CSV table of C-alpha atoms and ligand atoms in Angstrom, one decimal:
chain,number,residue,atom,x,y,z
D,189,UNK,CA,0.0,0.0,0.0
D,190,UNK,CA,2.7,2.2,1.0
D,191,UNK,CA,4.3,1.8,-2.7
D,192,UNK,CA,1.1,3.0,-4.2
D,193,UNK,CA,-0.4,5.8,-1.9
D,194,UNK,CA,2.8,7.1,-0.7
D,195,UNK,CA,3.4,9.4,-4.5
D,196,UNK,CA,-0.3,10.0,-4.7
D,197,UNK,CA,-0.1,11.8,-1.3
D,198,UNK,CA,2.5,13.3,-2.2
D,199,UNK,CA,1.6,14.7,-5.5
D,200,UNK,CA,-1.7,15.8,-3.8
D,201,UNK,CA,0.2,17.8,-0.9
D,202,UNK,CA,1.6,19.9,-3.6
D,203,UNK,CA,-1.4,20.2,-5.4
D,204,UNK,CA,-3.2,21.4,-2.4
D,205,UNK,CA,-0.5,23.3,-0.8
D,206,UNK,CA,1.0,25.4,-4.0
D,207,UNK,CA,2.1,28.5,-1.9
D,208,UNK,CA,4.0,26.4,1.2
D,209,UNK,CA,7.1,25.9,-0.3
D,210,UNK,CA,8.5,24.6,3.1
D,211,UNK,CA,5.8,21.9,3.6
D,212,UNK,CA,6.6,20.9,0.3
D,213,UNK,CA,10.2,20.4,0.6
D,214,UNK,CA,9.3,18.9,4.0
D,215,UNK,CA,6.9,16.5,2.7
D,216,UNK,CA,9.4,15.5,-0.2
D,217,UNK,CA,12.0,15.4,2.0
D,218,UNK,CA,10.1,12.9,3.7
D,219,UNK,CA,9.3,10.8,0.9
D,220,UNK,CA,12.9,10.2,0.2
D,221,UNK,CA,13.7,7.3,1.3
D,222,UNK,CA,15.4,5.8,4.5
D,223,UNK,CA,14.7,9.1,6.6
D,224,UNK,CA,15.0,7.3,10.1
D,225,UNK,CA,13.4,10.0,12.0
D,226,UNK,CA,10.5,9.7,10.3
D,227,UNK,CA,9.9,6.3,9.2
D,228,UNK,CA,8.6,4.3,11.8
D,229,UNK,CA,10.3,1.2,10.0
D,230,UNK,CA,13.4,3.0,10.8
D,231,UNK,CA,13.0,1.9,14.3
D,232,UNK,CA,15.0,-1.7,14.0
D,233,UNK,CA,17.9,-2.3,15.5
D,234,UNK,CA,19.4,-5.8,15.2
D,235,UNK,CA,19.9,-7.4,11.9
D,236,UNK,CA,20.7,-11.1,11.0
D,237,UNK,CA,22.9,-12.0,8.5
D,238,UNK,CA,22.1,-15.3,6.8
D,239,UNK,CA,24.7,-17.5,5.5
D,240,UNK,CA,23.7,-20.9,3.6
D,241,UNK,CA,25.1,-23.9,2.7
D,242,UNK,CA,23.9,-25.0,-0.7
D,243,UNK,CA,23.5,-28.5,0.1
D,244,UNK,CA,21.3,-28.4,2.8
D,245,UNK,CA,19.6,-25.5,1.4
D,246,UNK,CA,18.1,-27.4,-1.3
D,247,UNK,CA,16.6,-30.0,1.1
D,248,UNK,CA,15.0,-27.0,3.1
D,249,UNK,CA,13.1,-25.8,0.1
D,250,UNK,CA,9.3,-26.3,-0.5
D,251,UNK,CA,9.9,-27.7,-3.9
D,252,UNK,CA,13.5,-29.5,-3.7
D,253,UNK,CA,13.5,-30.5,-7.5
D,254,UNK,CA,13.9,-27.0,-8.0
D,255,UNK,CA,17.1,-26.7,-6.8
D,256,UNK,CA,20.0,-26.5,-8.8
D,257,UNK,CA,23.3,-25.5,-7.4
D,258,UNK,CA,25.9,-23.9,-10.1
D,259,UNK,CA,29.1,-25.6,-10.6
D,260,UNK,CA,31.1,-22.5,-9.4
D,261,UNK,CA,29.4,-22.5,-5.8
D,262,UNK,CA,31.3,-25.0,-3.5
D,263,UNK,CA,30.5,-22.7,-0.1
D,264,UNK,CA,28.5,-21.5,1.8
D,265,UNK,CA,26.5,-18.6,0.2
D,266,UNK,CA,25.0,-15.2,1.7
D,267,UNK,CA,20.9,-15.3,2.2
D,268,UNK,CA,20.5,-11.7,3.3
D,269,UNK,CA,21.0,-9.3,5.3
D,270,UNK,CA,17.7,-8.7,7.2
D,271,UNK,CA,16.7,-5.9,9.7
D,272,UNK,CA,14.4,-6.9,12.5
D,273,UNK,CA,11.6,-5.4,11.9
D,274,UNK,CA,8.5,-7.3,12.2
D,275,UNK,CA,5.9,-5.6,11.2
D,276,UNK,CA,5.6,-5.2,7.2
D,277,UNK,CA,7.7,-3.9,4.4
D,278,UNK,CA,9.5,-0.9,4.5
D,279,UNK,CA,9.9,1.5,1.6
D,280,UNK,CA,9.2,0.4,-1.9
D,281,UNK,CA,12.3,1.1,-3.5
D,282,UNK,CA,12.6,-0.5,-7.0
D,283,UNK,CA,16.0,-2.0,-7.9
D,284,UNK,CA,17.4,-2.7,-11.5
D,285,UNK,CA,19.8,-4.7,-12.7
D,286,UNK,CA,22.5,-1.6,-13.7
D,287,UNK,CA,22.4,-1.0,-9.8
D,288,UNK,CA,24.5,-3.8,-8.8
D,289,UNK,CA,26.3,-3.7,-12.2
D,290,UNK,CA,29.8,-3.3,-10.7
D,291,UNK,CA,28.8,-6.2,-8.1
D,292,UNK,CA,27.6,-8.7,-10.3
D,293,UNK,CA,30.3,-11.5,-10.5
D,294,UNK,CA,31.1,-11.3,-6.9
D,295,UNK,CA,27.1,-11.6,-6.0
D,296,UNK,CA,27.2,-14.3,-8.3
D,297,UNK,CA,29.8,-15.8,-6.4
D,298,UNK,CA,28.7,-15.3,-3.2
D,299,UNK,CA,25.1,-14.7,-3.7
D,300,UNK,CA,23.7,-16.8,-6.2
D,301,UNK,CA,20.3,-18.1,-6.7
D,302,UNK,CA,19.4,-22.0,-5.9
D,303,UNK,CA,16.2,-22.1,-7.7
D,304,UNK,CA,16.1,-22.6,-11.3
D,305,UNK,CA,13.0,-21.0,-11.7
D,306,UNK,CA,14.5,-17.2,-10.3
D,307,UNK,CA,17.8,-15.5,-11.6
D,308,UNK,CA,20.4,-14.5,-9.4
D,309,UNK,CA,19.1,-10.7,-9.9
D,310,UNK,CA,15.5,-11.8,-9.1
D,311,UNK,CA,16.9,-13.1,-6.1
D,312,UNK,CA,19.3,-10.1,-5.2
D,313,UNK,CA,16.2,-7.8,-5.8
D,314,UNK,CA,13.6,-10.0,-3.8
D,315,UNK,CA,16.1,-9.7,-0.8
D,316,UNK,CA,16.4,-5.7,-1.5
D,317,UNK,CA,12.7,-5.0,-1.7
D,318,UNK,CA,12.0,-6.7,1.1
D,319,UNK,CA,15.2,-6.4,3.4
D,320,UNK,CA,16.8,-4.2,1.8
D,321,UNK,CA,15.0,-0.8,2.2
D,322,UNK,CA,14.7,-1.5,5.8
D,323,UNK,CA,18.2,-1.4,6.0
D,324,UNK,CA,18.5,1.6,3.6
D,325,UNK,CA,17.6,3.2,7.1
D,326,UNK,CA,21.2,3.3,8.1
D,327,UNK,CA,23.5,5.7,6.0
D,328,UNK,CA,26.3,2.8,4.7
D,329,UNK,CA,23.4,0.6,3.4
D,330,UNK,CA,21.3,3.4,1.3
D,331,UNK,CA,21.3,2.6,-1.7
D,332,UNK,CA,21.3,-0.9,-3.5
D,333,UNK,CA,24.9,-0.8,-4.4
D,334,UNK,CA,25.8,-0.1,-0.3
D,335,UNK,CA,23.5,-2.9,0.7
D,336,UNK,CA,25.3,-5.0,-1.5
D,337,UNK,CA,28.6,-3.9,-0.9
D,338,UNK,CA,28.0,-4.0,2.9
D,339,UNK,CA,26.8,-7.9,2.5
D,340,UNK,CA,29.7,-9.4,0.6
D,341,UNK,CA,32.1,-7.5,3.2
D,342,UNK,CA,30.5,-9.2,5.7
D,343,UNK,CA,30.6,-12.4,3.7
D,344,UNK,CA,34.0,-11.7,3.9
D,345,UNK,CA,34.6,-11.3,7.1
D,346,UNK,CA,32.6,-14.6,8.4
D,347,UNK,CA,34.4,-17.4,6.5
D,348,UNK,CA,32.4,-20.4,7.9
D,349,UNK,CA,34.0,-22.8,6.1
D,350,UNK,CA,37.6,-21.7,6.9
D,351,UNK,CA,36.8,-21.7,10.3
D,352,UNK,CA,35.5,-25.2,10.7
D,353,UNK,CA,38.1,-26.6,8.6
D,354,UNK,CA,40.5,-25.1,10.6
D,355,UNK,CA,38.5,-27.0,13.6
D,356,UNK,CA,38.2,-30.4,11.4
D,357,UNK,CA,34.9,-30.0,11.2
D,358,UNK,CA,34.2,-30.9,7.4
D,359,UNK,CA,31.2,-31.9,5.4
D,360,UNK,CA,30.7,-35.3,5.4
D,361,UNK,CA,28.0,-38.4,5.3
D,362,UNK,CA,29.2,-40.3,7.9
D,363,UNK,CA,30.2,-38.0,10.2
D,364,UNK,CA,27.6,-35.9,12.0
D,365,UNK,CA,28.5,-33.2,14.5
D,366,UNK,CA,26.7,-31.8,18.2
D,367,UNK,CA,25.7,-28.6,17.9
D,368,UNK,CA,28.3,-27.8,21.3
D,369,UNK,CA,31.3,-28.0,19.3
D,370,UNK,CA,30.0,-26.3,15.9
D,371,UNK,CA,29.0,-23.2,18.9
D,372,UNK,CA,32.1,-23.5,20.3
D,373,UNK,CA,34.4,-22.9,17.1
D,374,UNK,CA,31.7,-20.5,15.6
D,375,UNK,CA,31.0,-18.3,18.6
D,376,UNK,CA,34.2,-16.6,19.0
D,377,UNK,CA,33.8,-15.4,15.2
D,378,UNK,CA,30.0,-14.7,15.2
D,379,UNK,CA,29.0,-13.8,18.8
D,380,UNK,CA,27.3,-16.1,21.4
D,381,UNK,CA,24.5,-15.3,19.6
D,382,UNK,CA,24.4,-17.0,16.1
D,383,UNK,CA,22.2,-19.5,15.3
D,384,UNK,CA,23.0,-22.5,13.8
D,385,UNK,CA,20.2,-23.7,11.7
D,386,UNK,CA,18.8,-27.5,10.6
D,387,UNK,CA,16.2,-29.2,8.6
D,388,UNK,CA,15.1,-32.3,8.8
D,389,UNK,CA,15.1,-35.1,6.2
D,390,UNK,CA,13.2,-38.1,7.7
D,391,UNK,CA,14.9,-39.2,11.6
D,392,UNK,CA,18.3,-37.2,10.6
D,393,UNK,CA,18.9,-33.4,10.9
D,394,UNK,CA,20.9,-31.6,8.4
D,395,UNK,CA,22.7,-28.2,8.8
D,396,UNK,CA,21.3,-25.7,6.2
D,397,UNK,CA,22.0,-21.8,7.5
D,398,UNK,CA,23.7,-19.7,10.1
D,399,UNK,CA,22.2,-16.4,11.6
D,400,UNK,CA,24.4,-13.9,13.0
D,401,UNK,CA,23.4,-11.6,15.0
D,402,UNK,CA,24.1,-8.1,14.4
D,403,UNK,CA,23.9,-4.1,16.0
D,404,UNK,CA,22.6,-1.7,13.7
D,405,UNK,CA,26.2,-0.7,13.1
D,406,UNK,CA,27.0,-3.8,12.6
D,407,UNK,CA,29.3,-5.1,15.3
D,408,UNK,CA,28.7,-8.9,16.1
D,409,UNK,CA,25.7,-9.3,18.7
D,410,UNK,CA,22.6,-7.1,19.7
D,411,UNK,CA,21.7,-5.7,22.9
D,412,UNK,CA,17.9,-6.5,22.5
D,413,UNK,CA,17.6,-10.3,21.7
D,414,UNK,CA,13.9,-9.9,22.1
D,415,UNK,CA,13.7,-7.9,18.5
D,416,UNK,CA,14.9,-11.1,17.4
D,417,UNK,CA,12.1,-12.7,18.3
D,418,UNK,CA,9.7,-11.0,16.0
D,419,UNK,CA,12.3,-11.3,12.8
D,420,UNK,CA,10.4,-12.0,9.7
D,421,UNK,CA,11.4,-15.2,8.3
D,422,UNK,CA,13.5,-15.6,5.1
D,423,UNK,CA,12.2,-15.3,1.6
D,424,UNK,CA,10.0,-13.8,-0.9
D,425,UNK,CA,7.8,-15.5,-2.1
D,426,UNK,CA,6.7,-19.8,-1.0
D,427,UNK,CA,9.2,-21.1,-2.6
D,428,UNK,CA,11.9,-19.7,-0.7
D,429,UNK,CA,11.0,-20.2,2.8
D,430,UNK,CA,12.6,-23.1,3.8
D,431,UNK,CA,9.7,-25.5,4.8
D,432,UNK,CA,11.3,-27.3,7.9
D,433,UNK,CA,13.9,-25.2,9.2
D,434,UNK,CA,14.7,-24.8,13.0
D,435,UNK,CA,17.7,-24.1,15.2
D,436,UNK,CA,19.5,-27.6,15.6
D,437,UNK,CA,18.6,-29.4,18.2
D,438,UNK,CA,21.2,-29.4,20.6
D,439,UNK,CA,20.9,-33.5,21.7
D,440,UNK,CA,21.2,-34.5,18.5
D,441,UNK,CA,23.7,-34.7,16.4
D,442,UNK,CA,23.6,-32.9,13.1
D,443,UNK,CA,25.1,-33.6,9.1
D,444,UNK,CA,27.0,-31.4,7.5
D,445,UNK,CA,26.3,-32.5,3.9
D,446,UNK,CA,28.8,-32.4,1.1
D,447,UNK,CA,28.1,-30.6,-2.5
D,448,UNK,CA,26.8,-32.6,-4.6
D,449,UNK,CA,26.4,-30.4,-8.1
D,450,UNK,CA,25.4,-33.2,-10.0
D,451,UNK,CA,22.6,-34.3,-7.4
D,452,UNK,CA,22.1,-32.2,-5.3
D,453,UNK,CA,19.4,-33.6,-3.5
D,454,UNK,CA,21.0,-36.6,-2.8
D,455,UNK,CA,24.3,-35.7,-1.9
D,456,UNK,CA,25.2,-39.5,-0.2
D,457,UNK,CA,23.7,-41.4,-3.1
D,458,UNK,CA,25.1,-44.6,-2.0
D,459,UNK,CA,23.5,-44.4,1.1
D,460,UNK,CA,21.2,-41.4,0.9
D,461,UNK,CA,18.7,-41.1,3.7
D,462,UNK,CA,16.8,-38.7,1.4
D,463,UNK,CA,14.5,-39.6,-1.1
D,464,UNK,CA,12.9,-37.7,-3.6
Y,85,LIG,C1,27.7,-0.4,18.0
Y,85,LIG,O1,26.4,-0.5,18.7
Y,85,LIG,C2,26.5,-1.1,19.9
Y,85,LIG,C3,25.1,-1.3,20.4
Y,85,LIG,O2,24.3,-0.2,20.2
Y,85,LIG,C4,27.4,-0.3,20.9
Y,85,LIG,O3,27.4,-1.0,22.1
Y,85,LIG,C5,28.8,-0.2,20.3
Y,85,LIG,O4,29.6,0.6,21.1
Y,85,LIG,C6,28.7,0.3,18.8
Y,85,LIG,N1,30.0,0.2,18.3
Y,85,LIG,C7,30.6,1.1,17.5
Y,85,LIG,C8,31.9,0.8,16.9
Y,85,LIG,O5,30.0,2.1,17.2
């Protein structure tokens, strides 16, 4: 509603109020986006940053057969950067293609899309529309080329992968892992406060996605967990909200799946607990 009334009003204020110049510039001042003293969607002040790993992403999805992971990809992936802010969209802020122009191979890299039915860009704009202009609120993330920019640093700076290897914790089908010891290599990277994230495939639990938990500014952890609490969940449309996802539970153990481009929903063919 806010995408279609919001001009209208706007164009009607300075229709009604040709003399007021300072209303006007007031009231167009307003509509610009991200203006955090007057956007009550401004108001967030934790974020999550969502990391994935392709292989048990594709067994979280509605519609596995859908999921398709490109040869390139062999870790894990960015999901979004999402403001927690429960209550609605923010802004509608269109994004195009020549935004992220400059971005585009890294994002490919480290942002692609899983589903064969969406582009990558489909997927990079569905996360700006929805997440995205939220965090336009904050002066480093307004704009879609900040937003991006901001997410791959930050994909950067959490190497998951290197730090579990570095731990000997690497994917595998025989080997599954508590979530203790997964906390204790992660936490010291990503705060006390990241979430390690599983979904189920028949009696076993596989990991598919870490949440970190992040300030407004950015700096690992948040001073009001309970925020986190009303976080919208993931995705834009059905087919990207993972169906079964759940923090790991912490008595049992959990798999770590390897890659599997070829089949990627049945990455321990031999022996695969997952049928499709
Ligand atoms: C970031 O925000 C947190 C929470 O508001 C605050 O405690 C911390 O000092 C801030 N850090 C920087 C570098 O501004």
């Amino acid at each position: 509603m806010r995408c279609s009334l919001l001009p209208l009003l706007v164009a009607l204020k300075l229709l009604l109020l040709p003399d007021q110049t300072n209303t006007q510039e007031v009231h167009l001042e307003d509509y610009k986006y991200g203006h955090p003293e007057n956007n009550e969607f401004c108001s967030w002040r934790c974020l999550h940053f969502t990391l994935q790993w392709p292989a048990g992403f594709c067994l979280s999805l509605d519609t596995p057969p859908l999921c398709q992971i490109p040869q390139t990809v062999n870790d894990w992936t960015i999901h979004g950067l999402w403001p927690l802010w429960a209550e609605g969209r923010c802004d509608c802020w269109p994004m195009f293609q020549s935004d992220v122009e400059e971005l585009e191979a890294q994002l490919e890299e480290h942002w692609p899309s899983f589903l064969k039915t969406k582009s990558s860009f489909q997927f990079w704009r569905a996360e700006w529309q929805k997440h995205g202009a939220c965090a336009a609120c904050v002066e480093g993330m307004n704009s879609p080329l900040r937003y991006f920019q901001i997410s791959l640093k930050l994909r950067q700076k959490f190497d998951i992968q290197k730090l579990l290897e570095d731990a000997g914790i690497t994917p595998s089908c025989d080997r599954p892992y508590k979530v203790r010891e997964v906390h204790q290599v992660l936490a010291p990277h990503l705060g006390d406060k990241h979430e390690i994230q599983c979904v189920q495939m028949e009696d076993k639990e596989a990991w598919f996605q870490v949440k970190v938990l992040l300030s407004r500014n950015l700096t690992i952890g948040c001073d009001h967990p309970g925020d986190a609490a009303g976080a919208p969940e993931p995705g834009s449309g059905p087919t990207w909200r993972p169906s079964h996802g759940h923090p790991c539970p912490p008595d049992v153990p959990f798999y770590y799946l390897p890659i599997d481009h070829q089949q990627p929903l049945q990455p321990c063919s031999c022996c695969s607990p997952i049928n499709n």
